[in-house]
Coordinates of C-alpha atoms in Angstrom, one line a residue:
X275 CA 2.3 26.8 29.7
X276 CA 5.4 27.2 27.5
X277 CA 4.6 26.1 24.0
X278 CA 6.8 23.3 22.8
X279 CA 6.3 22.4 19.1
X280 CA 5.8 18.9 17.9
X281 CA 9.1 17.1 17.5
X282 CA 7.8 15.3 14.4
X283 CA 6.5 18.4 12.6
X284 CA 8.9 17.8 9.7
X285 CA 8.6 14.0 9.7
X286 CA 6.8 13.7 6.4
X287 CA 3.2 14.5 7.1
X288 CA 3.3 17.8 5.2
X289 CA 4.9 17.9 1.8
X290 CA 6.8 21.0 0.7
X291 CA 6.9 22.3 -2.9
X292 CA 9.4 24.5 -4.7
X293 CA 8.1 28.1 -5.2
X294 CA 8.8 28.6 -8.9
X295 CA 12.5 28.7 -9.6
X296 CA 13.4 30.3 -6.3
X297 CA 15.3 28.8 -3.4
X298 CA 12.1 28.7 -1.2
X299 CA 9.8 25.8 -0.6
X300 CA 6.3 26.2 0.9
X301 CA 4.1 23.7 2.6
X302 CA 1.5 22.2 0.2
X303 CA -1.1 23.8 2.5
X304 CA -0.6 27.2 4.1
X305 CA -2.8 29.0 6.7
X306 CA -4.4 32.3 6.0
X307 CA -5.7 34.7 8.6
X308 CA -8.3 36.5 6.6
X309 CA -11.2 35.6 9.0
X310 CA -11.5 34.1 12.5
X311 CA -8.2 35.7 13.8
X312 CA -9.5 39.3 14.3
X313 CA -10.1 41.4 17.3
X314 CA -13.8 40.3 17.4
X315 CA -12.7 36.6 17.6
X316 CA -11.6 34.5 20.6
X317 CA -7.9 34.9 20.9
X318 CA -7.3 31.4 22.4
X319 CA -9.1 29.8 19.5
X320 CA -6.9 31.6 17.0
X321 CA -3.8 30.8 19.0
X322 CA -4.7 27.1 19.2
X323 CA -5.2 27.0 15.4
X324 CA -1.8 28.7 14.7
X325 CA 0.1 26.3 17.0
X326 CA -1.7 23.2 15.7
X327 CA -0.9 24.2 12.1
X328 CA 2.8 24.6 13.0
X329 CA 2.8 21.3 14.8
X330 CA 1.5 19.7 11.6
X331 CA 4.3 21.2 9.4
X332 CA 2.6 24.4 8.2
X333 CA 5.4 26.9 8.0
X334 CA 3.6 29.6 6.0
X335 CA 1.2 32.1 7.5
X336 CA -0.5 34.6 5.2
X337 CA -1.9 37.9 6.3
X338 CA -2.9 41.3 4.9
X339 CA -3.1 44.8 6.4
X340 CA -6.9 44.9 6.6
X341 CA -7.5 41.3 7.8
X342 CA -9.7 41.2 10.9
X343 CA -12.2 42.6 11.7
X344 CA -11.3 45.3 12.7
X345 CA -8.7 46.1 10.1
X346 CA -5.2 45.3 11.3
X347 CA -6.3 43.1 14.2
X348 CA -5.4 39.8 12.5
X349 CA -1.8 41.0 12.3
X350 CA -2.0 42.0 16.0
X351 CA -3.3 38.6 16.9
X352 CA -0.5 36.9 15.0
X353 CA 2.0 39.3 16.6
X354 CA 0.8 38.2 20.1
X355 CA 1.2 34.5 19.2
X356 CA 4.6 35.1 17.7
X357 CA 5.7 37.0 20.8
X358 CA 4.4 34.4 23.3
X359 CA 4.9 31.1 21.5
X360 CA 6.6 31.2 18.0
X361 CA 9.4 33.8 18.4
X362 CA 12.0 31.1 19.0
X363 CA 11.0 29.5 15.7
X364 CA 10.9 32.7 13.6
X365 CA 13.5 31.3 11.2
X366 CA 11.3 28.3 10.5
X367 CA 8.4 30.5 9.3
X368 CA 7.4 32.2 6.1
X369 CA 5.2 35.2 7.1
X370 CA 3.5 37.2 4.4
X371 CA 1.3 40.3 4.3
X372 CA -0.2 42.5 1.6
X373 CA -1.5 46.0 0.8
X374 CA -3.7 47.2 -2.0
X375 CA -7.3 47.3 -0.7
X376 CA -8.7 50.0 1.6
X377 CA -7.0 50.3 5.0
X378 CA -7.4 53.8 6.4
X379 CA -9.5 56.9 5.4
X380 CA -8.5 59.4 2.8
X381 CA -6.8 59.1 -0.6
X382 CA -3.6 57.5 0.6
X383 CA -5.0 54.4 2.4
X384 CA -6.0 52.4 -0.7
X385 CA -4.6 51.3 -4.1
X386 CA -1.1 50.7 -5.4
X387 CA 0.8 54.0 -4.8
X388 CA 4.3 53.9 -3.5
X389 CA 3.2 56.0 -0.5
X390 CA 0.4 53.6 0.5
X391 CA 2.4 50.4 0.1
X392 CA 5.4 51.6 2.0
X393 CA 3.4 53.2 4.8
X394 CA 1.2 50.0 5.1
X395 CA 4.2 47.6 5.4
X396 CA 5.7 49.8 8.1
X397 CA 2.4 49.6 10.0
X398 CA 2.1 45.8 9.5
X399 CA 5.6 45.2 10.8
X400 CA 4.8 47.3 13.9
X401 CA 1.5 45.3 14.5
X402 CA 3.3 41.9 14.2
X403 CA 6.5 42.9 16.1
X404 CA 8.7 42.1 13.1
X405 CA 11.7 43.6 11.5
X406 CA 10.8 42.1 8.1
X407 CA 8.3 39.9 6.4
X408 CA 9.3 37.1 4.2
X409 CA 6.8 38.0 1.4
X410 CA 5.1 41.3 0.7
X411 CA 2.4 41.4 -1.9
X412 CA 0.7 44.0 -4.0
X413 CA -2.8 42.8 -3.1
X414 CA -4.5 43.9 -6.3
X415 CA -4.1 45.6 -9.6
X416 CA -4.8 49.3 -9.3
X417 CA -6.0 50.8 -12.6
X418 CA -5.3 54.3 -11.3
X419 CA -1.6 53.7 -10.5
X420 CA 1.1 52.9 -13.1
X421 CA 2.3 49.4 -12.6
X422 CA 5.9 50.8 -12.7
X423 CA 5.1 52.7 -9.5
X424 CA 3.6 49.8 -7.7
X425 CA 6.5 47.5 -8.6
X426 CA 8.9 50.2 -7.7
X427 CA 7.5 50.3 -4.2
X428 CA 8.1 46.5 -3.9
X429 CA 11.6 46.9 -5.1
X430 CA 12.3 49.7 -2.6
X431 CA 10.9 47.6 0.3
X432 CA 13.0 44.6 -0.8
X433 CA 16.2 46.7 -0.9
X434 CA 15.4 48.1 2.5
X435 CA 15.3 44.6 3.9
X436 CA 11.7 44.9 5.0
X437 CA 10.6 42.2 2.6
X438 CA 12.8 39.3 1.6
X439 CA 10.6 38.4 -1.4
X440 CA 7.8 40.1 -3.3
X441 CA 4.6 38.9 -4.8
X442 CA 1.4 40.0 -6.5
X443 CA -2.2 38.9 -6.1
X444 CA -5.1 38.8 -8.5
X445 CA -3.2 40.2 -11.5
X446 CA -4.2 39.2 -15.0
X447 CA -1.8 37.2 -17.1
X448 CA -0.8 40.3 -19.1
X449 CA -0.2 42.4 -16.0
X450 CA 1.7 39.5 -14.4
X451 CA 4.1 39.4 -17.3
X452 CA 4.7 43.1 -17.1
X453 CA 5.2 43.0 -13.4
X454 CA 7.7 40.2 -13.7
X455 CA 9.5 42.1 -16.4
X456 CA 9.8 45.3 -14.4
X457 CA 11.0 43.5 -11.3
X458 CA 13.5 41.4 -13.2
X459 CA 15.0 44.6 -14.6
X460 CA 15.6 45.8 -11.1
X461 CA 17.1 42.5 -10.0
X462 CA 14.2 41.6 -7.8
X463 CA 12.5 38.4 -9.0
X464 CA 8.7 37.9 -8.8
X465 CA 8.5 35.1 -6.2
X466 CA 4.8 34.3 -6.2
X467 CA 1.3 35.1 -7.4
X468 CA -1.8 34.6 -5.2
X469 CA -5.0 34.2 -7.2
X470 CA -8.3 32.7 -6.2
X471 CA -8.5 29.1 -7.6
X472 CA -10.9 26.3 -7.0
X473 CA -13.1 23.7 -8.7
X474 CA -15.6 26.5 -9.2
X475 CA -13.1 29.2 -10.3
X476 CA -10.6 28.1 -13.0
X477 CA -9.7 31.4 -14.6
X478 CA -6.0 30.9 -13.9
X479 CA -5.8 27.9 -16.2
X480 CA -6.5 30.2 -19.1
X481 CA -3.0 31.8 -19.3
X482 CA -1.9 32.8 -15.8
X483 CA -0.2 29.5 -14.9
X484 CA 1.7 29.7 -18.2
X485 CA 2.8 33.3 -17.4
X486 CA 4.0 32.3 -14.0
X487 CA 5.9 29.3 -15.4
X488 CA 7.6 31.6 -17.9
X489 CA 8.5 34.1 -15.1
X490 CA 9.8 31.3 -12.8
X491 CA 7.3 32.4 -10.1
X492 CA 5.2 30.2 -7.8
X493 CA 1.5 30.2 -7.3
X494 CA -0.5 29.9 -4.1
X495 CA -4.3 29.6 -4.4
X496 CA -6.6 31.5 -2.1
X497 CA -10.2 30.3 -1.6
X498 CA -9.6 26.7 -2.7
X499 CA -13.0 26.0 -1.0
X500 CA -14.7 28.8 -3.1
X501 CA -15.6 30.9 -0.1
X502 CA -16.8 27.9 1.8
X503 CA -19.0 26.4 -0.9
X504 CA -16.7 23.4 -1.2
X505 CA -16.4 22.9 2.6
X506 CA -19.4 20.5 2.8
X507 CA -21.9 22.8 4.5
X508 CA -24.0 23.6 1.5
X509 CA -25.0 20.1 0.3
X510 CA -28.6 20.8 1.4
X511 CA -28.8 24.5 0.6
X512 CA -27.8 27.5 2.8
X513 CA -27.3 26.7 6.6
X514 CA -28.5 29.4 8.9
X515 CA -25.0 30.2 10.2
X516 CA -23.3 30.0 6.8
X517 CA -21.6 32.9 5.0
X518 CA -24.3 32.8 2.4
X519 CA -27.0 33.3 5.0
X520 CA -25.2 36.6 5.9
X521 CA -24.5 37.5 2.3
X522 CA -20.9 38.0 3.5
X523 CA -18.2 37.2 0.8
X524 CA -20.7 34.6 -0.6
X525 CA -24.0 35.6 -2.0
X526 CA -27.1 33.6 -1.1
X527 CA -28.3 33.5 -4.6
X528 CA -25.2 31.7 -5.7
X529 CA -26.3 28.6 -3.8
X530 CA -29.1 27.7 -6.2
X531 CA -30.4 24.3 -7.1
X532 CA -27.8 23.9 -9.9
X533 CA -25.0 24.7 -7.5
X534 CA -26.2 22.3 -4.9
X535 CA -26.3 19.6 -7.6
X536 CA -22.7 20.4 -8.5
X537 CA -21.7 20.2 -4.8
X538 CA -23.4 16.9 -4.3
X539 CA -21.8 15.4 -7.4
X540 CA -18.4 16.4 -6.2
X541 CA -19.1 15.2 -2.7
X542 CA -19.9 11.7 -4.1
X543 CA -16.6 11.6 -5.8
X544 CA -14.8 12.7 -2.6
X545 CA -16.6 9.9 -0.7
X546 CA -15.5 7.3 -3.2
X547 CA -11.9 8.5 -2.5
X548 CA -12.4 8.3 1.2
X549 CA -12.1 12.1 1.5
X550 CA -14.4 15.0 2.6
X551 CA -15.5 17.5 0.1
X552 CA -13.0 20.0 1.5
X553 CA -10.2 17.6 1.3
X554 CA -10.8 16.7 -2.4
X555 CA -11.2 20.4 -3.2
X556 CA -7.8 21.2 -1.7
X557 CA -6.1 18.2 -3.3
X558 CA -7.5 19.0 -6.7
X559 CA -6.1 22.6 -6.6
X560 CA -2.7 21.0 -6.0
X561 CA -2.9 18.5 -8.8
X562 CA -0.9 20.8 -11.2
X563 CA 2.8 20.8 -10.3
X564 CA 3.0 24.5 -11.0
X565 CA 0.8 25.1 -7.9
X566 CA 3.1 25.7 -4.9
X567 CA 0.5 25.8 -2.1
X568 CA -3.2 26.0 -1.3
X569 CA -4.1 28.7 1.2
X570 CA -6.8 27.7 3.7
X571 CA -8.8 29.3 6.4
X572 CA -10.2 27.7 9.5
X573 CA -12.7 28.4 12.3
X574 CA -11.7 25.6 14.7
X575 CA -8.8 23.2 15.2
X576 CA -11.0 20.4 14.1
X577 CA -11.8 22.1 10.8
X578 CA -8.1 22.9 10.4
X579 CA -7.2 19.2 10.9
X580 CA -9.8 18.1 8.3
X581 CA -8.3 20.4 5.7
X582 CA -4.7 19.5 6.5
X583 CA -5.6 15.8 6.0
X584 CA -6.1 16.6 2.3
X585 CA -2.3 15.9 1.9
X586 CA -2.9 12.2 2.6
X587 CA -4.4 11.7 -0.8
X588 CA -3.1 14.2 -3.4
X589 CA -3.0 11.9 -6.5
X590 CA -5.9 11.6 -8.9
X591 CA -6.6 9.0 -11.6
X592 CA -7.6 10.2 -15.1
X593 CA -11.1 8.8 -14.4
X594 CA -11.5 10.8 -11.2
X595 CA -10.4 14.0 -12.9
X596 CA -12.9 13.4 -15.8
X597 CA -15.6 12.8 -13.3
X598 CA -14.8 16.0 -11.4
X599 CA -14.9 18.0 -14.7
X600 CA -18.6 17.0 -15.1
X601 CA -19.4 19.2 -12.0
X602 CA -16.5 21.7 -11.9
X603 CA -16.3 25.0 -13.8
X604 CA -14.9 24.8 -17.3
X605 CA -11.3 26.0 -17.9
X606 CA -11.1 29.8 -17.7
X607 CA -14.6 30.0 -16.1
X608 CA -16.1 31.0 -12.7
X609 CA -19.4 29.6 -11.6

């Protein structure tokens, strides 16, 4: 059947936030395709989640060259949904992708070189069936490539019209300032930074948010649920089908008795607010006005809806924040 988006998708259910000092706003919650949208996953499930997200006002979809598995297949999945359902609404969407981690064999398929970033974006555009992306990121700092070269590649792609805006991910505060300085000198503003940020990882509060505010850049948090720890599935230890059980992106040993106690304490606070643990975790990330968006993943439409419902209660009292601090990481810390 022909997809017809919800007529009320912009009726107020999803708030939008200014991205730094740019002209762009992003939905408070964006959808990432890191997992569950690859070639090994059920296409119709991924399609249903993408369309449901758009129906609920999610206009930003975040990808990277090596999302899958296999590498590249998440972009291919998104390209299929774009072609079959979302193409008439392309101008309502912010589509981002990245390069910086390993993608293909040999010395030119990883890192921050001009050769890798430019070749990678060309491949990403082909997989998604796009002429341009809205945001292209340097996915990580590369200690073996001068930052001037990496930023120069972003400038070149921007000037070629292949990326309307550019961003960086997981850069330190010092490197962020330097990246913003290089880009500004070329007349290409740094739009956004994508770091991991959650109740259990608060390193960005120790300087990075200040650096972004100075640069006029936005901030979108990845892993606001701390690789699933704050999703509500680890309140009694490690479930058999959880990420930690597979030691994939979340190590089993991290879910020890002390961590379970933290999670239960946070869950009690969430319950008192009428929220799930996932919802309070997402809302908490957005409590700082310098945060543009929280980037979530999802396995099912039901899980997606639960996370998106976090926008129904974004305000916190001082007492609630103090209670959360009893169980969350300290400022600047990861636990």
